[in-house]
């Protein structure tokens, strides 16, 4: 029996390789439950907002990396299935510390959606520069879609006071997705935006890029730490949020609420 085809490539992985992991399903369940509790006003408002934001952020991280992995798989890299990336299990990522712990810590401490290094892709198995660019861009595209979906209720004028805690949580999660979208698309070596440009660089520029790529996250930190550059970044993010209809006062309240140690 012939295997199913997608874009000329045989899809050789078993169904189990695509089955969502129990960890991911638990994250989704906690996300939905905390959202319902915040909507209904049950329990601690701060705890509901904290769990909603953290689990929502982790779900988005899983889907971000899944987008990279499944796109690479469809373009010819079967190793993404063998490594378990297509199960949406965050513990399968190459660097769980960078992919999960560090981004969550930055969310809690800095209120910013930090991209993290995660899935390993065998680019030698993927033909064509455009496909490599699409693989790199697939992750940030999920953040953009998350941003638009979360901002949509505010753009159409939802009554935020009817379920204030819930909308505070949604607004802050939307802000995190917006910052992640911008950061991931920045043309920095080792970050998705830079990786999308990498196939189109000349051999000389590629060598320089490859030397800097392992330190891309440190470079990103250094840029954001700089008062001027960090100021430009946040000014741009606030401007984008305003244009999308995201209320500043709501996501500011969300950041205050998840900092549970500052009661």
PDB file of C-alpha atoms in Angstrom:
ATOM      1  CA  UNK A   1       0.000   0.000   0.000  1.00  0.00           C
ATOM      2  CA  UNK A   2       1.375   3.404  -0.920  1.00  0.00           C
ATOM      3  CA  UNK A   3       1.895   5.919   1.826  1.00  0.00           C
ATOM      4  CA  UNK A   4      -0.065   9.191   1.845  1.00  0.00           C
ATOM      5  CA  UNK A   5       1.602  12.044   0.041  1.00  0.00           C
ATOM      6  CA  UNK A   6       1.918  15.739   0.875  1.00  0.00           C
ATOM      7  CA  UNK A   7       3.672  18.047  -1.521  1.00  0.00           C
ATOM      8  CA  UNK A   8       5.382  15.078  -3.178  1.00  0.00           C
ATOM      9  CA  UNK A   9       6.743  13.613   0.075  1.00  0.00           C
ATOM     10  CA  UNK A  10       5.639  10.357   1.670  1.00  0.00           C
ATOM     11  CA  UNK A  11       4.280  10.757   5.153  1.00  0.00           C
ATOM     12  CA  UNK A  12       5.991   7.775   6.765  1.00  0.00           C
ATOM     13  CA  UNK A  13       5.352   8.327  10.478  1.00  0.00           C
ATOM     14  CA  UNK A  14       2.795   6.327  12.426  1.00  0.00           C
ATOM     15  CA  UNK A  15      -0.332   7.933  13.783  1.00  0.00           C
ATOM     16  CA  UNK A  16       1.201   7.805  17.248  1.00  0.00           C
ATOM     17  CA  UNK A  17       3.870  10.269  16.163  1.00  0.00           C
ATOM     18  CA  UNK A  18       1.126  12.859  15.669  1.00  0.00           C
ATOM     19  CA  UNK A  19      -0.928  12.026  18.787  1.00  0.00           C
ATOM     20  CA  UNK A  20      -0.978  14.937  21.286  1.00  0.00           C
ATOM     21  CA  UNK A  21       0.854  14.093  24.487  1.00  0.00           C
ATOM     22  CA  UNK A  22      -0.852  13.859  27.856  1.00  0.00           C
ATOM     23  CA  UNK A  23       1.244  16.786  29.099  1.00  0.00           C
ATOM     24  CA  UNK A  24      -0.030  19.040  26.333  1.00  0.00           C
ATOM     25  CA  UNK A  25      -3.636  17.950  26.882  1.00  0.00           C
ATOM     26  CA  UNK A  26      -3.288  18.674  30.622  1.00  0.00           C
ATOM     27  CA  UNK A  27      -1.971  22.148  29.825  1.00  0.00           C
ATOM     28  CA  UNK A  28      -4.947  22.773  27.546  1.00  0.00           C
ATOM     29  CA  UNK A  29      -7.336  21.511  30.239  1.00  0.00           C
ATOM     30  CA  UNK A  30      -5.796  23.788  32.888  1.00  0.00           C
ATOM     31  CA  UNK A  31      -5.921  26.696  30.469  1.00  0.00           C
ATOM     32  CA  UNK A  32      -9.632  26.169  29.785  1.00  0.00           C
ATOM     33  CA  UNK A  33     -10.474  25.521  33.436  1.00  0.00           C
ATOM     34  CA  UNK A  34      -8.672  28.624  34.694  1.00  0.00           C
ATOM     35  CA  UNK A  35     -10.337  30.665  31.962  1.00  0.00           C
ATOM     36  CA  UNK A  36     -13.754  29.419  33.033  1.00  0.00           C
ATOM     37  CA  UNK A  37     -12.994  30.147  36.715  1.00  0.00           C
ATOM     38  CA  UNK A  38     -11.835  33.670  35.843  1.00  0.00           C
ATOM     39  CA  UNK A  39     -14.949  34.174  33.690  1.00  0.00           C
ATOM     40  CA  UNK A  40     -17.282  32.930  36.433  1.00  0.00           C
ATOM     41  CA  UNK A  41     -15.446  34.709  39.245  1.00  0.00           C
ATOM     42  CA  UNK A  42     -14.808  31.574  41.299  1.00  0.00           C
ATOM     43  CA  UNK A  43     -11.834  31.251  43.632  1.00  0.00           C
ATOM     44  CA  UNK A  44      -8.801  33.531  43.750  1.00  0.00           C
ATOM     45  CA  UNK A  45      -8.740  36.053  40.915  1.00  0.00           C
ATOM     46  CA  UNK A  46      -4.936  36.317  41.047  1.00  0.00           C
ATOM     47  CA  UNK A  47      -4.506  32.535  40.919  1.00  0.00           C
ATOM     48  CA  UNK A  48      -6.968  32.170  38.053  1.00  0.00           C
ATOM     49  CA  UNK A  49      -5.210  34.865  36.032  1.00  0.00           C
ATOM     50  CA  UNK A  50      -1.767  33.407  36.815  1.00  0.00           C
ATOM     51  CA  UNK A  51      -2.720  29.867  35.767  1.00  0.00           C
ATOM     52  CA  UNK A  52      -4.545  31.106  32.647  1.00  0.00           C
ATOM     53  CA  UNK A  53      -1.574  33.186  31.506  1.00  0.00           C
ATOM     54  CA  UNK A  54       1.137  30.615  32.278  1.00  0.00           C
ATOM     55  CA  UNK A  55      -0.703  27.632  30.803  1.00  0.00           C
ATOM     56  CA  UNK A  56      -1.837  29.692  27.813  1.00  0.00           C
ATOM     57  CA  UNK A  57       1.744  30.768  27.249  1.00  0.00           C
ATOM     58  CA  UNK A  58       2.994  27.166  27.492  1.00  0.00           C
ATOM     59  CA  UNK A  59       0.321  25.985  25.049  1.00  0.00           C
ATOM     60  CA  UNK A  60       1.430  28.676  22.607  1.00  0.00           C
ATOM     61  CA  UNK A  61       5.083  27.620  23.033  1.00  0.00           C
ATOM     62  CA  UNK A  62       4.139  24.017  22.238  1.00  0.00           C
ATOM     63  CA  UNK A  63       2.204  25.084  19.145  1.00  0.00           C
ATOM     64  CA  UNK A  64       5.012  27.420  18.059  1.00  0.00           C
ATOM     65  CA  UNK A  65       7.524  24.580  18.095  1.00  0.00           C
ATOM     66  CA  UNK A  66       5.015  22.143  16.612  1.00  0.00           C
ATOM     67  CA  UNK A  67       4.583  24.530  13.674  1.00  0.00           C
ATOM     68  CA  UNK A  68       8.331  24.409  13.023  1.00  0.00           C
ATOM     69  CA  UNK A  69       8.423  20.634  13.388  1.00  0.00           C
ATOM     70  CA  UNK A  70       5.377  19.704  11.326  1.00  0.00           C
ATOM     71  CA  UNK A  71       6.376  22.087   8.518  1.00  0.00           C
ATOM     72  CA  UNK A  72       9.860  20.562   8.444  1.00  0.00           C
ATOM     73  CA  UNK A  73       8.316  17.086   8.423  1.00  0.00           C
ATOM     74  CA  UNK A  74       6.055  17.909   5.495  1.00  0.00           C
ATOM     75  CA  UNK A  75       9.056  19.272   3.588  1.00  0.00           C
ATOM     76  CA  UNK A  76      11.113  16.101   4.091  1.00  0.00           C
ATOM     77  CA  UNK A  77      12.678  16.040   7.581  1.00  0.00           C
ATOM     78  CA  UNK A  78      11.434  12.780   9.108  1.00  0.00           C
ATOM     79  CA  UNK A  79      13.586  13.240  12.215  1.00  0.00           C
ATOM     80  CA  UNK A  80      11.029  15.625  13.730  1.00  0.00           C
ATOM     81  CA  UNK A  81       8.645  12.677  14.084  1.00  0.00           C
ATOM     82  CA  UNK A  82      11.356  10.370  15.429  1.00  0.00           C
ATOM     83  CA  UNK A  83      12.312  12.918  18.094  1.00  0.00           C
ATOM     84  CA  UNK A  84       8.724  13.203  19.319  1.00  0.00           C
ATOM     85  CA  UNK A  85       8.284  16.838  18.299  1.00  0.00           C
ATOM     86  CA  UNK A  86       4.964  16.133  16.603  1.00  0.00           C
ATOM     87  CA  UNK A  87       3.339  15.006  19.863  1.00  0.00           C
ATOM     88  CA  UNK A  88       3.338  18.564  21.277  1.00  0.00           C
ATOM     89  CA  UNK A  89       5.241  17.271  24.315  1.00  0.00           C
ATOM     90  CA  UNK A  90       7.403  20.138  25.626  1.00  0.00           C
ATOM     91  CA  UNK A  91       9.703  17.654  27.389  1.00  0.00           C
ATOM     92  CA  UNK A  92      10.806  16.386  23.965  1.00  0.00           C
ATOM     93  CA  UNK A  93      12.338  19.724  22.992  1.00  0.00           C
ATOM     94  CA  UNK A  94      16.083  20.013  22.541  1.00  0.00           C
ATOM     95  CA  UNK A  95      16.466  22.484  25.406  1.00  0.00           C
ATOM     96  CA  UNK A  96      13.570  22.313  27.910  1.00  0.00           C
ATOM     97  CA  UNK A  97      15.317  24.888  30.110  1.00  0.00           C
ATOM     98  CA  UNK A  98      15.535  27.432  27.289  1.00  0.00           C
ATOM     99  CA  UNK A  99      12.211  26.438  25.768  1.00  0.00           C
ATOM    100  CA  UNK A 100      10.022  26.275  28.883  1.00  0.00           C
ATOM    101  CA  UNK A 101      11.612  27.383  32.170  1.00  0.00           C
ATOM    102  CA  UNK A 102      13.355  30.516  30.942  1.00  0.00           C
ATOM    103  CA  UNK A 103      10.419  31.897  28.896  1.00  0.00           C
ATOM    104  CA  UNK A 104       8.001  31.357  31.816  1.00  0.00           C
ATOM    105  CA  UNK A 105      10.435  33.037  34.222  1.00  0.00           C
ATOM    106  CA  UNK A 106      10.739  36.016  31.875  1.00  0.00           C
ATOM    107  CA  UNK A 107       6.933  36.217  31.627  1.00  0.00           C
ATOM    108  CA  UNK A 108       6.617  36.366  35.417  1.00  0.00           C
ATOM    109  CA  UNK A 109       9.542  38.682  36.061  1.00  0.00           C
ATOM    110  CA  UNK A 110       9.560  40.895  32.997  1.00  0.00           C
ATOM    111  CA  UNK A 111       6.135  40.621  31.414  1.00  0.00           C
ATOM    112  CA  UNK A 112       7.543  39.832  27.993  1.00  0.00           C
ATOM    113  CA  UNK A 113       7.090  36.862  25.656  1.00  0.00           C
ATOM    114  CA  UNK A 114      10.613  35.579  25.116  1.00  0.00           C
ATOM    115  CA  UNK A 115      11.347  33.173  22.246  1.00  0.00           C
ATOM    116  CA  UNK A 116      13.264  30.052  23.212  1.00  0.00           C
ATOM    117  CA  UNK A 117      15.419  27.604  21.312  1.00  0.00           C
ATOM    118  CA  UNK A 118      13.612  24.274  21.056  1.00  0.00           C
ATOM    119  CA  UNK A 119      13.273  21.833  18.154  1.00  0.00           C
ATOM    120  CA  UNK A 120      16.206  20.614  16.098  1.00  0.00           C
ATOM    121  CA  UNK A 121      15.576  20.526  12.348  1.00  0.00           C
ATOM    122  CA  UNK A 122      17.724  18.631   9.826  1.00  0.00           C
ATOM    123  CA  UNK A 123      17.981  21.273   7.133  1.00  0.00           C
ATOM    124  CA  UNK A 124      19.977  18.916   4.903  1.00  0.00           C
ATOM    125  CA  UNK A 125      16.798  16.848   4.496  1.00  0.00           C
ATOM    126  CA  UNK A 126      14.815  19.844   3.231  1.00  0.00           C
ATOM    127  CA  UNK A 127      15.429  20.949  -0.370  1.00  0.00           C
ATOM    128  CA  UNK A 128      15.165  24.563  -1.430  1.00  0.00           C
ATOM    129  CA  UNK A 129      15.829  27.864   0.308  1.00  0.00           C
ATOM    130  CA  UNK A 130      12.183  28.910   0.323  1.00  0.00           C
ATOM    131  CA  UNK A 131      11.200  25.787   2.288  1.00  0.00           C
ATOM    132  CA  UNK A 132      13.858  26.562   4.892  1.00  0.00           C
ATOM    133  CA  UNK A 133      12.447  30.064   5.251  1.00  0.00           C
ATOM    134  CA  UNK A 134       8.903  28.724   5.608  1.00  0.00           C
ATOM    135  CA  UNK A 135      10.018  26.313   8.350  1.00  0.00           C
ATOM    136  CA  UNK A 136      11.605  29.178  10.295  1.00  0.00           C
ATOM    137  CA  UNK A 137       8.617  31.473   9.765  1.00  0.00           C
ATOM    138  CA  UNK A 138       6.018  28.861  10.769  1.00  0.00           C
ATOM    139  CA  UNK A 139       6.637  29.338  14.499  1.00  0.00           C
ATOM    140  CA  UNK A 140       6.278  33.133  14.580  1.00  0.00           C
ATOM    141  CA  UNK A 141       3.175  32.780  12.410  1.00  0.00           C
ATOM    142  CA  UNK A 142       1.484  30.921  15.280  1.00  0.00           C
ATOM    143  CA  UNK A 143       2.286  33.800  17.637  1.00  0.00           C
ATOM    144  CA  UNK A 144       0.822  36.272  15.164  1.00  0.00           C
ATOM    145  CA  UNK A 145      -2.352  34.188  14.871  1.00  0.00           C
ATOM    146  CA  UNK A 146      -2.600  33.905  18.654  1.00  0.00           C
ATOM    147  CA  UNK A 147      -2.199  37.677  18.949  1.00  0.00           C
ATOM    148  CA  UNK A 148      -4.944  38.401  16.432  1.00  0.00           C
ATOM    149  CA  UNK A 149      -7.330  35.869  18.003  1.00  0.00           C
ATOM    150  CA  UNK A 150      -6.813  37.231  21.526  1.00  0.00           C
ATOM    151  CA  UNK A 151      -7.057  40.873  20.477  1.00  0.00           C
ATOM    152  CA  UNK A 152     -10.184  40.386  18.355  1.00  0.00           C
ATOM    153  CA  UNK A 153     -12.702  40.701  21.250  1.00  0.00           C
ATOM    154  CA  UNK A 154     -11.226  44.057  22.279  1.00  0.00           C
ATOM    155  CA  UNK A 155     -11.144  45.291  18.694  1.00  0.00           C
ATOM    156  CA  UNK A 156     -14.896  44.674  18.360  1.00  0.00           C
ATOM    157  CA  UNK A 157     -15.666  46.381  21.666  1.00  0.00           C
ATOM    158  CA  UNK A 158     -16.381  43.571  24.148  1.00  0.00           C
ATOM    159  CA  UNK A 159     -17.778  44.625  27.542  1.00  0.00           C
ATOM    160  CA  UNK A 160     -14.675  44.044  29.661  1.00  0.00           C
ATOM    161  CA  UNK A 161     -16.433  44.929  32.920  1.00  0.00           C
ATOM    162  CA  UNK A 162     -18.863  42.013  32.647  1.00  0.00           C
ATOM    163  CA  UNK A 163     -16.023  39.519  33.332  1.00  0.00           C
ATOM    164  CA  UNK A 164     -13.118  41.788  34.232  1.00  0.00           C
ATOM    165  CA  UNK A 165     -10.670  39.176  35.591  1.00  0.00           C
ATOM    166  CA  UNK A 166     -11.053  37.048  32.482  1.00  0.00           C
ATOM    167  CA  UNK A 167     -10.473  39.933  30.099  1.00  0.00           C
ATOM    168  CA  UNK A 168      -7.468  41.106  32.114  1.00  0.00           C
ATOM    169  CA  UNK A 169      -5.947  37.647  31.665  1.00  0.00           C
ATOM    170  CA  UNK A 170      -6.769  37.598  27.938  1.00  0.00           C
ATOM    171  CA  UNK A 171      -5.284  41.067  27.443  1.00  0.00           C
ATOM    172  CA  UNK A 172      -2.015  40.188  29.156  1.00  0.00           C
ATOM    173  CA  UNK A 173      -1.707  36.912  27.243  1.00  0.00           C
ATOM    174  CA  UNK A 174      -2.349  38.877  24.035  1.00  0.00           C
ATOM    175  CA  UNK A 175       0.419  41.305  24.980  1.00  0.00           C
ATOM    176  CA  UNK A 176       2.818  38.393  25.546  1.00  0.00           C
ATOM    177  CA  UNK A 177       1.943  36.981  22.129  1.00  0.00           C
ATOM    178  CA  UNK A 178       2.490  40.396  20.558  1.00  0.00           C
ATOM    179  CA  UNK A 179       5.940  40.767  22.111  1.00  0.00           C
ATOM    180  CA  UNK A 180       6.792  37.195  21.078  1.00  0.00           C
ATOM    181  CA  UNK A 181       5.682  37.914  17.505  1.00  0.00           C
ATOM    182  CA  UNK A 182       7.933  40.964  17.273  1.00  0.00           C
ATOM    183  CA  UNK A 183      10.922  39.312  18.960  1.00  0.00           C
ATOM    184  CA  UNK A 184      10.682  36.136  16.902  1.00  0.00           C
ATOM    185  CA  UNK A 185      10.609  38.112  13.657  1.00  0.00           C
ATOM    186  CA  UNK A 186      13.665  40.222  14.485  1.00  0.00           C
ATOM    187  CA  UNK A 187      16.549  39.504  12.049  1.00  0.00           C
ATOM    188  CA  UNK A 188      18.942  38.343  14.779  1.00  0.00           C
ATOM    189  CA  UNK A 189      21.205  35.289  14.332  1.00  0.00           C
ATOM    190  CA  UNK A 190      19.704  32.268  16.040  1.00  0.00           C
ATOM    191  CA  UNK A 191      16.214  33.806  16.278  1.00  0.00           C
ATOM    192  CA  UNK A 192      13.453  32.719  13.877  1.00  0.00           C
ATOM    193  CA  UNK A 193      13.528  35.988  11.954  1.00  0.00           C
ATOM    194  CA  UNK A 194      17.252  35.624  11.352  1.00  0.00           C
ATOM    195  CA  UNK A 195      16.892  31.939  10.516  1.00  0.00           C
ATOM    196  CA  UNK A 196      14.295  32.813   7.878  1.00  0.00           C
ATOM    197  CA  UNK A 197      16.839  35.090   6.187  1.00  0.00           C
ATOM    198  CA  UNK A 198      19.782  32.698   6.566  1.00  0.00           C
ATOM    199  CA  UNK A 199      19.196  30.655   3.365  1.00  0.00           C
ATOM    200  CA  UNK A 200      19.321  33.817   1.268  1.00  0.00           C
ATOM    201  CA  UNK A 201      22.651  35.115   2.607  1.00  0.00           C
ATOM    202  CA  UNK A 202      25.880  34.924   0.658  1.00  0.00           C
ATOM    203  CA  UNK A 203      28.379  32.247   1.801  1.00  0.00           C
ATOM    204  CA  UNK A 204      30.497  34.898   3.533  1.00  0.00           C
ATOM    205  CA  UNK A 205      27.529  36.292   5.471  1.00  0.00           C
ATOM    206  CA  UNK A 206      26.365  32.771   6.311  1.00  0.00           C
ATOM    207  CA  UNK A 207      29.697  31.982   7.960  1.00  0.00           C
ATOM    208  CA  UNK A 208      29.410  35.086  10.113  1.00  0.00           C
ATOM    209  CA  UNK A 209      25.785  34.261  10.919  1.00  0.00           C
ATOM    210  CA  UNK A 210      26.654  30.694  11.935  1.00  0.00           C
ATOM    211  CA  UNK A 211      29.324  31.986  14.303  1.00  0.00           C
ATOM    212  CA  UNK A 212      26.864  34.330  16.044  1.00  0.00           C
ATOM    213  CA  UNK A 213      23.787  32.055  16.021  1.00  0.00           C
ATOM    214  CA  UNK A 214      24.651  30.116  19.236  1.00  0.00           C
ATOM    215  CA  UNK A 215      24.769  33.447  21.069  1.00  0.00           C
ATOM    216  CA  UNK A 216      21.595  34.852  19.526  1.00  0.00           C
ATOM    217  CA  UNK A 217      19.616  34.715  22.785  1.00  0.00           C
ATOM    218  CA  UNK A 218      22.384  36.519  24.654  1.00  0.00           C
ATOM    219  CA  UNK A 219      22.473  39.128  21.895  1.00  0.00           C
ATOM    220  CA  UNK A 220      18.718  39.551  22.182  1.00  0.00           C
ATOM    221  CA  UNK A 221      19.012  40.033  25.949  1.00  0.00           C
ATOM    222  CA  UNK A 222      21.785  42.581  25.477  1.00  0.00           C
ATOM    223  CA  UNK A 223      19.728  44.565  22.980  1.00  0.00           C
ATOM    224  CA  UNK A 224      16.666  44.620  25.228  1.00  0.00           C
ATOM    225  CA  UNK A 225      18.808  45.513  28.255  1.00  0.00           C
ATOM    226  CA  UNK A 226      20.069  48.604  26.462  1.00  0.00           C
ATOM    227  CA  UNK A 227      17.883  51.509  27.586  1.00  0.00           C
ATOM    228  CA  UNK A 228      17.628  53.069  24.152  1.00  0.00           C
ATOM    229  CA  UNK A 229      17.048  49.901  22.136  1.00  0.00           C
ATOM    230  CA  UNK A 230      14.745  48.434  24.785  1.00  0.00           C
ATOM    231  CA  UNK A 231      12.832  51.706  24.812  1.00  0.00           C
ATOM    232  CA  UNK A 232      12.413  51.577  21.033  1.00  0.00           C
ATOM    233  CA  UNK A 233      11.209  47.987  21.264  1.00  0.00           C
ATOM    234  CA  UNK A 234       8.541  48.641  23.873  1.00  0.00           C
ATOM    235  CA  UNK A 235       7.469  51.862  22.185  1.00  0.00           C
ATOM    236  CA  UNK A 236       6.920  49.880  19.001  1.00  0.00           C
ATOM    237  CA  UNK A 237       5.055  47.090  20.812  1.00  0.00           C
ATOM    238  CA  UNK A 238       2.809  49.575  22.638  1.00  0.00           C
ATOM    239  CA  UNK A 239       2.096  51.311  19.341  1.00  0.00           C
ATOM    240  CA  UNK A 240       1.167  48.021  17.676  1.00  0.00           C
ATOM    241  CA  UNK A 241      -1.034  47.085  20.612  1.00  0.00           C
ATOM    242  CA  UNK A 242      -2.833  50.406  20.384  1.00  0.00           C
ATOM    243  CA  UNK A 243      -3.372  49.978  16.653  1.00  0.00           C
ATOM    244  CA  UNK A 244      -4.812  46.492  17.224  1.00  0.00           C
ATOM    245  CA  UNK A 245      -7.172  47.760  19.917  1.00  0.00           C
ATOM    246  CA  UNK A 246      -5.454  46.102  22.893  1.00  0.00           C
ATOM    247  CA  UNK A 247      -6.201  48.141  26.060  1.00  0.00           C
ATOM    248  CA  UNK A 248      -2.985  49.122  27.842  1.00  0.00           C
ATOM    249  CA  UNK A 249      -4.626  49.380  31.238  1.00  0.00           C
ATOM    250  CA  UNK A 250      -5.859  45.784  31.027  1.00  0.00           C
ATOM    251  CA  UNK A 251      -2.552  44.112  30.199  1.00  0.00           C
ATOM    252  CA  UNK A 252      -0.821  46.300  32.793  1.00  0.00           C
ATOM    253  CA  UNK A 253      -3.267  44.991  35.400  1.00  0.00           C
ATOM    254  CA  UNK A 254      -2.591  41.453  34.167  1.00  0.00           C
ATOM    255  CA  UNK A 255       1.149  41.866  34.728  1.00  0.00           C
ATOM    256  CA  UNK A 256       0.500  43.151  38.246  1.00  0.00           C
ATOM    257  CA  UNK A 257      -1.833  40.238  39.035  1.00  0.00           C
ATOM    258  CA  UNK A 258       0.547  37.444  38.018  1.00  0.00           C
ATOM    259  CA  UNK A 259       3.312  38.830  40.243  1.00  0.00           C
ATOM    260  CA  UNK A 260       1.885  36.908  43.191  1.00  0.00           C
ATOM    261  CA  UNK A 261       4.891  37.652  45.424  1.00  0.00           C
ATOM    262  CA  UNK A 262       3.980  41.350  45.418  1.00  0.00           C
ATOM    263  CA  UNK A 263       0.610  41.058  47.141  1.00  0.00           C
TER     264      UNK A 263
END
